[in-house]
PDB file of C-alpha atoms and ligand atoms in Angstrom:
ATOM      1  CA  MET A   1       0.153   0.140  -0.076  1.00  0.00           C
ATOM      2  CA  GLN A   2       1.222   3.398  -0.946  1.00  0.00           C
ATOM      3  CA  ILE A   3       0.570   6.128   1.617  1.00  0.00           C
ATOM      4  CA  ASP A   4       1.640   9.732   0.594  1.00  0.00           C
ATOM      5  CA  LEU A   5       1.857  12.082   3.559  1.00  0.00           C
ATOM      6  CA  SER A   6       3.923  14.683   2.044  1.00  0.00           C
ATOM      7  CA  GLY A   7       2.815  18.267   3.146  1.00  0.00           C
ATOM      8  CA  ARG A   8       1.830  16.699   6.533  1.00  0.00           C
ATOM      9  CA  THR A   9       3.431  17.303  10.017  1.00  0.00           C
ATOM     10  CA  ALA A  10       3.256  14.411  12.389  1.00  0.00           C
ATOM     11  CA  LEU A  11       4.149  14.264  16.216  1.00  0.00           C
ATOM     12  CA  VAL A  12       4.977  11.029  17.696  1.00  0.00           C
ATOM     13  CA  THR A  13       5.249  11.114  21.674  1.00  0.00           C
ATOM     14  CA  GLY A  14       8.220   9.083  23.205  1.00  0.00           C
ATOM     15  CA  SER A  15       9.745   8.453  19.978  1.00  0.00           C
ATOM     16  CA  THR A  16      13.573   8.182  20.801  1.00  0.00           C
ATOM     17  CA  GLN A  17      13.265   4.441  20.883  1.00  0.00           C
ATOM     18  CA  GLY A  18      10.932   1.445  20.784  1.00  0.00           C
ATOM     19  CA  ILE A  19       7.723   1.544  19.095  1.00  0.00           C
ATOM     20  CA  GLY A  20       7.574   5.290  18.808  1.00  0.00           C
ATOM     21  CA  ALA A  21      10.894   5.456  16.921  1.00  0.00           C
ATOM     22  CA  ALA A  22       9.498   2.778  14.510  1.00  0.00           C
ATOM     23  CA  VAL A  23       6.507   4.838  14.194  1.00  0.00           C
ATOM     24  CA  ALA A  24       8.206   7.831  13.357  1.00  0.00           C
ATOM     25  CA  VAL A  25      10.573   6.132  10.723  1.00  0.00           C
ATOM     26  CA  ALA A  26       7.150   4.861   8.934  1.00  0.00           C
ATOM     27  CA  LEU A  27       5.654   8.280   8.841  1.00  0.00           C
ATOM     28  CA  ALA A  28       8.892   9.922   7.654  1.00  0.00           C
ATOM     29  CA  ARG A  29       9.149   7.088   5.019  1.00  0.00           C
ATOM     30  CA  ALA A  30       5.562   8.008   3.811  1.00  0.00           C
ATOM     31  CA  GLY A  31       6.586  11.776   3.378  1.00  0.00           C
ATOM     32  CA  ALA A  32       5.641  13.392   6.632  1.00  0.00           C
ATOM     33  CA  ARG A  33       7.667  15.857   8.424  1.00  0.00           C
ATOM     34  CA  VAL A  34       7.893  14.288  11.957  1.00  0.00           C
ATOM     35  CA  GLY A  35       8.451  15.673  15.450  1.00  0.00           C
ATOM     36  CA  VAL A  36      10.570  13.291  17.378  1.00  0.00           C
ATOM     37  CA  ASN A  37       9.902  13.619  21.169  1.00  0.00           C
ATOM     38  CA  GLY A  38      11.769  12.406  24.193  1.00  0.00           C
ATOM     39  CA  ARG A  39      12.693  14.445  27.312  1.00  0.00           C
ATOM     40  CA  ASP A  40      16.274  14.647  26.788  1.00  0.00           C
ATOM     41  CA  GLU A  41      17.766  17.122  24.023  1.00  0.00           C
ATOM     42  CA  ARG A  42      21.095  15.090  23.676  1.00  0.00           C
ATOM     43  CA  ARG A  43      18.866  12.050  23.229  1.00  0.00           C
ATOM     44  CA  VAL A  44      16.556  13.360  20.887  1.00  0.00           C
ATOM     45  CA  ALA A  45      19.374  14.392  18.512  1.00  0.00           C
ATOM     46  CA  GLU A  46      21.109  11.139  18.725  1.00  0.00           C
ATOM     47  CA  SER A  47      17.690   9.314  18.014  1.00  0.00           C
ATOM     48  CA  ILE A  48      17.181  11.802  14.944  1.00  0.00           C
ATOM     49  CA  ALA A  49      20.627  10.936  13.693  1.00  0.00           C
ATOM     50  CA  SER A  50      19.699   7.207  13.899  1.00  0.00           C
ATOM     51  CA  LEU A  51      16.366   7.596  12.395  1.00  0.00           C
ATOM     52  CA  ALA A  52      17.620   9.611   9.374  1.00  0.00           C
ATOM     53  CA  VAL A  53      19.751   6.841   8.231  1.00  0.00           C
ATOM     54  CA  GLN A  54      16.478   4.593   8.161  1.00  0.00           C
ATOM     55  CA  ALA A  55      14.604   7.275   6.401  1.00  0.00           C
ATOM     56  CA  PRO A  56      16.919   9.290   4.042  1.00  0.00           C
ATOM     57  CA  GLY A  57      16.122  12.787   3.136  1.00  0.00           C
ATOM     58  CA  ALA A  58      13.043  12.781   5.791  1.00  0.00           C
ATOM     59  CA  GLU A  59      12.496  16.229   7.629  1.00  0.00           C
ATOM     60  CA  LEU A  60      12.661  15.240  11.424  1.00  0.00           C
ATOM     61  CA  VAL A  61      12.249  18.007  13.957  1.00  0.00           C
ATOM     62  CA  PRO A  62      13.534  17.507  17.336  1.00  0.00           C
ATOM     63  CA  VAL A  63      10.899  18.121  20.182  1.00  0.00           C
ATOM     64  CA  ALA A  64      12.644  17.599  23.500  1.00  0.00           C
ATOM     65  CA  ALA A  65      10.027  18.091  26.319  1.00  0.00           C
ATOM     66  CA  ASP A  66       8.580  16.057  28.953  1.00  0.00           C
ATOM     67  CA  VAL A  67       5.096  15.865  27.652  1.00  0.00           C
ATOM     68  CA  SER A  68       3.522  14.341  31.009  1.00  0.00           C
ATOM     69  CA  GLY A  69       2.988  17.885  32.267  1.00  0.00           C
ATOM     70  CA  ASP A  70       1.638  21.270  31.324  1.00  0.00           C
ATOM     71  CA  GLU A  71       5.033  23.051  30.429  1.00  0.00           C
ATOM     72  CA  GLY A  72       6.167  20.362  28.424  1.00  0.00           C
ATOM     73  CA  ALA A  73       2.954  20.378  26.551  1.00  0.00           C
ATOM     74  CA  ALA A  74       3.525  24.261  26.058  1.00  0.00           C
ATOM     75  CA  ARG A  75       7.093  23.715  24.876  1.00  0.00           C
ATOM     76  CA  VAL A  76       5.832  21.105  22.084  1.00  0.00           C
ATOM     77  CA  ALA A  77       3.160  23.725  20.932  1.00  0.00           C
ATOM     78  CA  GLU A  78       6.025  26.258  20.662  1.00  0.00           C
ATOM     79  CA  LEU A  79       8.161  23.750  18.580  1.00  0.00           C
ATOM     80  CA  LEU A  80       5.319  22.078  16.403  1.00  0.00           C
ATOM     81  CA  PRO A  81       2.509  25.018  16.262  1.00  0.00           C
ATOM     82  CA  GLN A  82       0.700  22.679  13.670  1.00  0.00           C
ATOM     83  CA  VAL A  83       0.295  18.865  13.698  1.00  0.00           C
ATOM     84  CA  ASP A  84      -1.867  17.190  11.437  1.00  0.00           C
ATOM     85  CA  ILE A  85      -0.988  13.522  12.871  1.00  0.00           C
ATOM     86  CA  LEU A  86      -0.584  13.032  16.387  1.00  0.00           C
ATOM     87  CA  VAL A  87       0.480   9.489  17.758  1.00  0.00           C
ATOM     88  CA  ASN A  88       0.032   9.443  21.289  1.00  0.00           C
ATOM     89  CA  ASN A  89       2.859   6.783  21.765  1.00  0.00           C
ATOM     90  CA  LEU A  90       4.228   7.732  25.164  1.00  0.00           C
ATOM     91  CA  GLY A  91       3.349   5.174  27.890  1.00  0.00           C
ATOM     92  CA  VAL A  92       5.091   4.096  31.224  1.00  0.00           C
ATOM     93  CA  PHE A  93       4.731   0.507  32.462  1.00  0.00           C
ATOM     94  CA  GLY A  94       6.133  -1.262  35.407  1.00  0.00           C
ATOM     95  CA  ALA A  95       4.985  -4.236  37.593  1.00  0.00           C
ATOM     96  CA  ALA A  96       3.679  -3.946  41.320  1.00  0.00           C
ATOM     97  CA  ASP A  97       1.757  -6.056  43.990  1.00  0.00           C
ATOM     98  CA  PRO A  98      -1.739  -4.198  43.438  1.00  0.00           C
ATOM     99  CA  LEU A  99      -2.183  -3.949  46.912  1.00  0.00           C
ATOM    100  CA  GLU A 100       1.144  -2.099  47.245  1.00  0.00           C
ATOM    101  CA  ILE A 101       0.500   0.393  44.615  1.00  0.00           C
ATOM    102  CA  THR A 102       0.667   3.869  46.338  1.00  0.00           C
ATOM    103  CA  ASP A 103      -1.971   6.660  45.268  1.00  0.00           C
ATOM    104  CA  ALA A 104       1.246   8.761  43.857  1.00  0.00           C
ATOM    105  CA  GLU A 105       1.797   5.752  41.578  1.00  0.00           C
ATOM    106  CA  TRP A 106      -1.826   5.648  40.538  1.00  0.00           C
ATOM    107  CA  ARG A 107      -1.740   9.263  39.938  1.00  0.00           C
ATOM    108  CA  ARG A 108       1.520   9.195  37.882  1.00  0.00           C
ATOM    109  CA  TYR A 109       0.215   6.295  35.587  1.00  0.00           C
ATOM    110  CA  PHE A 110      -2.872   8.364  34.864  1.00  0.00           C
ATOM    111  CA  GLU A 111      -0.817  11.817  34.382  1.00  0.00           C
ATOM    112  CA  VAL A 112       1.676  10.279  31.968  1.00  0.00           C
ATOM    113  CA  ASN A 113      -0.213   7.564  30.140  1.00  0.00           C
ATOM    114  CA  VAL A 114      -3.767   9.397  29.822  1.00  0.00           C
ATOM    115  CA  LEU A 115      -3.730  12.995  30.709  1.00  0.00           C
ATOM    116  CA  ALA A 116      -0.706  13.685  28.602  1.00  0.00           C
ATOM    117  CA  ALA A 117      -2.418  12.446  25.429  1.00  0.00           C
ATOM    118  CA  VAL A 118      -5.567  14.295  26.359  1.00  0.00           C
ATOM    119  CA  ARG A 119      -3.670  17.262  26.568  1.00  0.00           C
ATOM    120  CA  LEU A 120      -1.975  17.057  23.170  1.00  0.00           C
ATOM    121  CA  THR A 121      -5.532  15.878  21.771  1.00  0.00           C
ATOM    122  CA  ARG A 122      -7.030  19.433  23.188  1.00  0.00           C
ATOM    123  CA  LEU A 123      -3.928  21.334  21.613  1.00  0.00           C
ATOM    124  CA  TYR A 124      -4.192  19.814  18.118  1.00  0.00           C
ATOM    125  CA  LEU A 125      -7.711  18.641  17.385  1.00  0.00           C
ATOM    126  CA  PRO A 126      -9.288  22.240  16.811  1.00  0.00           C
ATOM    127  CA  GLY A 127      -6.606  23.071  14.259  1.00  0.00           C
ATOM    128  CA  MET A 128      -7.052  19.503  12.536  1.00  0.00           C
ATOM    129  CA  THR A 129     -10.912  20.074  12.391  1.00  0.00           C
ATOM    130  CA  GLU A 130     -10.377  23.809  11.163  1.00  0.00           C
ATOM    131  CA  ARG A 131      -8.324  22.150   8.228  1.00  0.00           C
ATOM    132  CA  GLY A 132     -10.771  19.308   7.782  1.00  0.00           C
ATOM    133  CA  TRP A 133      -7.988  16.868   8.004  1.00  0.00           C
ATOM    134  CA  GLY A 134      -6.278  15.203  10.803  1.00  0.00           C
ATOM    135  CA  ARG A 135      -5.296  11.866  12.304  1.00  0.00           C
ATOM    136  CA  ILE A 136      -5.033  11.013  15.876  1.00  0.00           C
ATOM    137  CA  GLN A 137      -3.814   7.807  17.237  1.00  0.00           C
ATOM    138  CA  TYR A 138      -3.365   6.623  20.693  1.00  0.00           C
ATOM    139  CA  VAL A 139      -1.277   3.285  21.673  1.00  0.00           C
ATOM    140  CA  ALA A 140      -3.355   1.117  23.975  1.00  0.00           C
ATOM    141  CA  SER A 141      -2.381  -2.345  25.176  1.00  0.00           C
ATOM    142  CA  ASP A 142      -3.701  -5.837  25.344  1.00  0.00           C
ATOM    143  CA  SER A 143      -3.516  -4.904  28.945  1.00  0.00           C
ATOM    144  CA  ALA A 144      -6.412  -2.532  28.317  1.00  0.00           C
ATOM    145  CA  VAL A 145      -8.664  -5.562  28.021  1.00  0.00           C
ATOM    146  CA  ALA A 146      -6.762  -8.422  29.666  1.00  0.00           C
ATOM    147  CA  ILE A 147      -5.544  -6.750  32.876  1.00  0.00           C
ATOM    148  CA  PRO A 148      -2.709  -8.360  34.433  1.00  0.00           C
ATOM    149  CA  ALA A 149      -2.680  -8.586  38.072  1.00  0.00           C
ATOM    150  CA  GLU A 150       0.685  -7.252  38.605  1.00  0.00           C
ATOM    151  CA  MET A 151      -0.181  -4.257  36.276  1.00  0.00           C
ATOM    152  CA  ILE A 152      -3.600  -2.961  37.591  1.00  0.00           C
ATOM    153  CA  HIS A 153      -2.397   0.637  37.133  1.00  0.00           C
ATOM    154  CA  TYR A 154      -0.933   0.250  33.693  1.00  0.00           C
ATOM    155  CA  GLY A 155      -4.155  -1.614  32.524  1.00  0.00           C
ATOM    156  CA  MET A 156      -6.096   1.193  34.115  1.00  0.00           C
ATOM    157  CA  SER A 157      -4.555   3.803  32.120  1.00  0.00           C
ATOM    158  CA  LYS A 158      -4.751   1.676  28.967  1.00  0.00           C
ATOM    159  CA  THR A 159      -8.390   1.050  29.167  1.00  0.00           C
ATOM    160  CA  ALA A 160      -8.735   4.782  29.774  1.00  0.00           C
ATOM    161  CA  LEU A 161      -7.202   5.594  26.552  1.00  0.00           C
ATOM    162  CA  LEU A 162      -9.877   3.259  24.584  1.00  0.00           C
ATOM    163  CA  ALA A 163     -12.541   5.439  26.525  1.00  0.00           C
ATOM    164  CA  VAL A 164     -10.588   8.720  25.389  1.00  0.00           C
ATOM    165  CA  SER A 165     -10.139   7.876  21.875  1.00  0.00           C
ATOM    166  CA  ARG A 166     -13.762   6.563  21.487  1.00  0.00           C
ATOM    167  CA  GLY A 167     -15.168   9.876  22.837  1.00  0.00           C
ATOM    168  CA  PHE A 168     -12.727  12.116  20.618  1.00  0.00           C
ATOM    169  CA  ALA A 169     -13.782  10.018  17.904  1.00  0.00           C
ATOM    170  CA  LYS A 170     -17.318  10.943  18.356  1.00  0.00           C
ATOM    171  CA  LYS A 171     -16.485  14.449  18.792  1.00  0.00           C
ATOM    172  CA  ALA A 172     -14.592  14.785  15.694  1.00  0.00           C
ATOM    173  CA  ALA A 173     -17.091  12.818  13.407  1.00  0.00           C
ATOM    174  CA  GLY A 174     -17.617  14.339  10.067  1.00  0.00           C
ATOM    175  CA  THR A 175     -14.799  16.724  10.519  1.00  0.00           C
ATOM    176  CA  GLY A 176     -12.239  14.691   8.407  1.00  0.00           C
ATOM    177  CA  VAL A 177     -10.433  13.957  11.416  1.00  0.00           C
ATOM    178  CA  THR A 178     -10.169  10.477  12.508  1.00  0.00           C
ATOM    179  CA  VAL A 179      -9.477   9.356  16.141  1.00  0.00           C
ATOM    180  CA  ASN A 180      -8.202   5.613  17.084  1.00  0.00           C
ATOM    181  CA  SER A 181      -6.704   3.372  19.484  1.00  0.00           C
ATOM    182  CA  VAL A 182      -4.336   0.406  18.432  1.00  0.00           C
ATOM    183  CA  ILE A 183      -4.233  -2.399  20.978  1.00  0.00           C
ATOM    184  CA  ALA A 184      -0.488  -3.227  20.824  1.00  0.00           C
ATOM    185  CA  GLY A 185       0.802  -6.723  22.030  1.00  0.00           C
ATOM    186  CA  PRO A 186       4.109  -7.522  23.479  1.00  0.00           C
ATOM    187  CA  THR A 187       7.038  -5.972  21.399  1.00  0.00           C
ATOM    188  CA  HIS A 188      10.585  -6.305  22.124  1.00  0.00           C
ATOM    189  CA  THR A 189      11.752  -2.804  22.817  1.00  0.00           C
ATOM    190  CA  ALA A 190      14.491  -1.403  25.163  1.00  0.00           C
ATOM    191  CA  GLY A 191      11.588  -0.426  27.610  1.00  0.00           C
ATOM    192  CA  VAL A 192      10.354  -3.947  27.910  1.00  0.00           C
ATOM    193  CA  GLU A 193      13.995  -5.502  28.132  1.00  0.00           C
ATOM    194  CA  ASP A 194      14.286  -3.121  31.322  1.00  0.00           C
ATOM    195  CA  PHE A 195      10.958  -4.357  32.472  1.00  0.00           C
ATOM    196  CA  VAL A 196      11.618  -8.001  32.061  1.00  0.00           C
ATOM    197  CA  TYR A 197      15.249  -7.533  33.990  1.00  0.00           C
ATOM    198  CA  GLU A 198      13.097  -5.485  36.670  1.00  0.00           C
ATOM    199  CA  LEU A 199      10.422  -8.413  36.915  1.00  0.00           C
ATOM    200  CA  VAL A 200      12.874 -11.209  37.524  1.00  0.00           C
ATOM    201  CA  ASP A 201      14.332  -9.492  40.336  1.00  0.00           C
ATOM    202  CA  ARG A 202      10.893  -9.256  42.215  1.00  0.00           C
ATOM    203  CA  ASP A 203       8.424 -11.355  44.040  1.00  0.00           C
ATOM    204  CA  LEU A 204       5.133 -10.682  42.622  1.00  0.00           C
ATOM    205  CA  PRO A 205       1.581 -12.352  42.518  1.00  0.00           C
TER     206      PRO A 205
HETATM  207  N1  NAP B 301       6.481  -2.760  24.208  1.00  0.00           N
HETATM  208  C1  NAP B 301       5.410  -3.555  24.341  1.00  0.00           C
HETATM  209  O1  NAP B 301       5.499  -4.576  24.638  1.00  0.00           O
HETATM  210  C2  NAP B 301       4.105  -2.713  24.542  1.00  0.00           C
HETATM  211  C3  NAP B 301       2.932  -3.482  24.387  1.00  0.00           C
HETATM  212  C4  NAP B 301       1.736  -2.890  24.336  1.00  0.00           C
HETATM  213  C5  NAP B 301       1.582  -1.555  24.569  1.00  0.00           C
HETATM  214  N2  NAP B 301       2.762  -0.704  24.472  1.00  0.00           N
HETATM  215  C6  NAP B 301       2.776   0.569  24.585  1.00  0.00           C
HETATM  216  O2  NAP B 301       3.545   1.123  23.363  1.00  0.00           O
HETATM  217  C7  NAP B 301       4.000   2.520  23.742  1.00  0.00           C
HETATM  218  C8  NAP B 301       5.529   2.452  23.650  1.00  0.00           C
HETATM  219  O3  NAP B 301       6.240   1.269  24.216  1.00  0.00           O
HETATM  220  P1  NAP B 301       7.613   0.965  24.022  1.00  0.00           P
HETATM  221  O4  NAP B 301       7.782  -0.431  24.595  1.00  0.00           O
HETATM  222  O5  NAP B 301       8.112   1.276  22.727  1.00  0.00           O
HETATM  223  O6  NAP B 301       8.146   2.148  25.309  1.00  0.00           O
HETATM  224  P2  NAP B 301       9.782   2.369  25.606  1.00  0.00           P
HETATM  225  O7  NAP B 301      10.872   1.551  25.046  1.00  0.00           O
HETATM  226  O8  NAP B 301       9.947   2.500  27.087  1.00  0.00           O
HETATM  227  O9  NAP B 301      10.224   4.036  25.100  1.00  0.00           O
HETATM  228  C9  NAP B 301       9.697   4.958  25.814  1.00  0.00           C
HETATM  229  C10 NAP B 301       9.780   6.145  25.152  1.00  0.00           C
HETATM  230  O10 NAP B 301       8.876   7.202  25.686  1.00  0.00           O
HETATM  231  C11 NAP B 301      10.018   8.293  25.867  1.00  0.00           C
HETATM  232  N3  NAP B 301       9.545   8.868  27.370  1.00  0.00           N
HETATM  233  C12 NAP B 301       9.559   8.487  28.377  1.00  0.00           C
HETATM  234  N4  NAP B 301       8.747   9.461  29.276  1.00  0.00           N
HETATM  235  C13 NAP B 301       8.651  10.542  28.618  1.00  0.00           C
HETATM  236  C14 NAP B 301       7.933  11.957  28.779  1.00  0.00           C
HETATM  237  N5  NAP B 301       7.544  12.022  29.931  1.00  0.00           N
HETATM  238  N6  NAP B 301       7.955  12.679  27.672  1.00  0.00           N
HETATM  239  C15 NAP B 301       8.343  12.487  26.601  1.00  0.00           C
HETATM  240  N7  NAP B 301       8.751  11.316  26.285  1.00  0.00           N
HETATM  241  C16 NAP B 301       9.218  10.320  27.214  1.00  0.00           C
HETATM  242  C17 NAP B 301      11.489   7.948  26.198  1.00  0.00           C
HETATM  243  O11 NAP B 301      12.221   8.815  25.629  1.00  0.00           O
HETATM  244  P3  NAP B 301      13.457   9.280  26.697  1.00  0.00           P
HETATM  245  O12 NAP B 301      13.821   8.402  27.596  1.00  0.00           O
HETATM  246  O13 NAP B 301      14.370   9.616  25.801  1.00  0.00           O
HETATM  247  O14 NAP B 301      12.729  10.628  27.283  1.00  0.00           O
HETATM  248  C18 NAP B 301      11.089   6.626  25.003  1.00  0.00           C
HETATM  249  O15 NAP B 301      11.563   7.380  23.666  1.00  0.00           O
HETATM  250  C19 NAP B 301       3.800   2.748  25.305  1.00  0.00           C
HETATM  251  O16 NAP B 301       2.389   3.535  25.412  1.00  0.00           O
HETATM  252  C20 NAP B 301       3.384   1.335  25.822  1.00  0.00           C
HETATM  253  O17 NAP B 301       2.362   1.269  27.039  1.00  0.00           O
HETATM  254  C21 NAP B 301       4.032  -1.354  24.401  1.00  0.00           C
END
């Protein structure tokens, strides 16, 4: 299938490695200008250098910002005022005994995995609808529907993304903007490697 995204600008959150980096390459190869996002400027620059090899000639824009908070979202808006394709890929994951997940951890999972995506949707959806074209994608997980006992906080955040995407899809219906979630399954990434190493050292249910 040939997809031509030339003239479109995309932002992929959490794209210095893993699934986000792969999505950034695919969008760049299809002709989009792509914002590559991570928290650290140097890591974003290194990632862009490696992604550029995989998508020669692509326009890759460094977007160093922690998108889990207001300030980071404001920085993103400065660096990329117009986005046509928003891929809300950022998500943290980890295992914990369900009875020991603290209120602070529950809040952190909601802030990083859900609210960050909602905030960016609020930022970019109005422009997309005005221009009559846009794509918003959330990266959910099989843990949204098959909740692991040791990852209830993570599962909750991914189930919430299904609700958020469904609601925004209804809001955007008929405007030329589509809003969807993808339920990703286990994927070998650097983040998952860290997670697995951490798991084997812990006593979990
Ligand atoms: N891998 C799987 O098996 C799997 C399965 C189902 C769903 N998913 C979902 O897929 C998505 C990506 O997973 P992954 O395994 O590719 O992740 P990963 O390897 O852990 O990569 C995480 C990315 O997010 C960036 N990041 C972390 N916190 C950030 C923040 N506050 N602001 C901006 N960027 C931030 C990291 O960049 P820096 O460190 O440079 O900031 C990195 O690029 C997540 O939503 C995950 O829940 C993954």
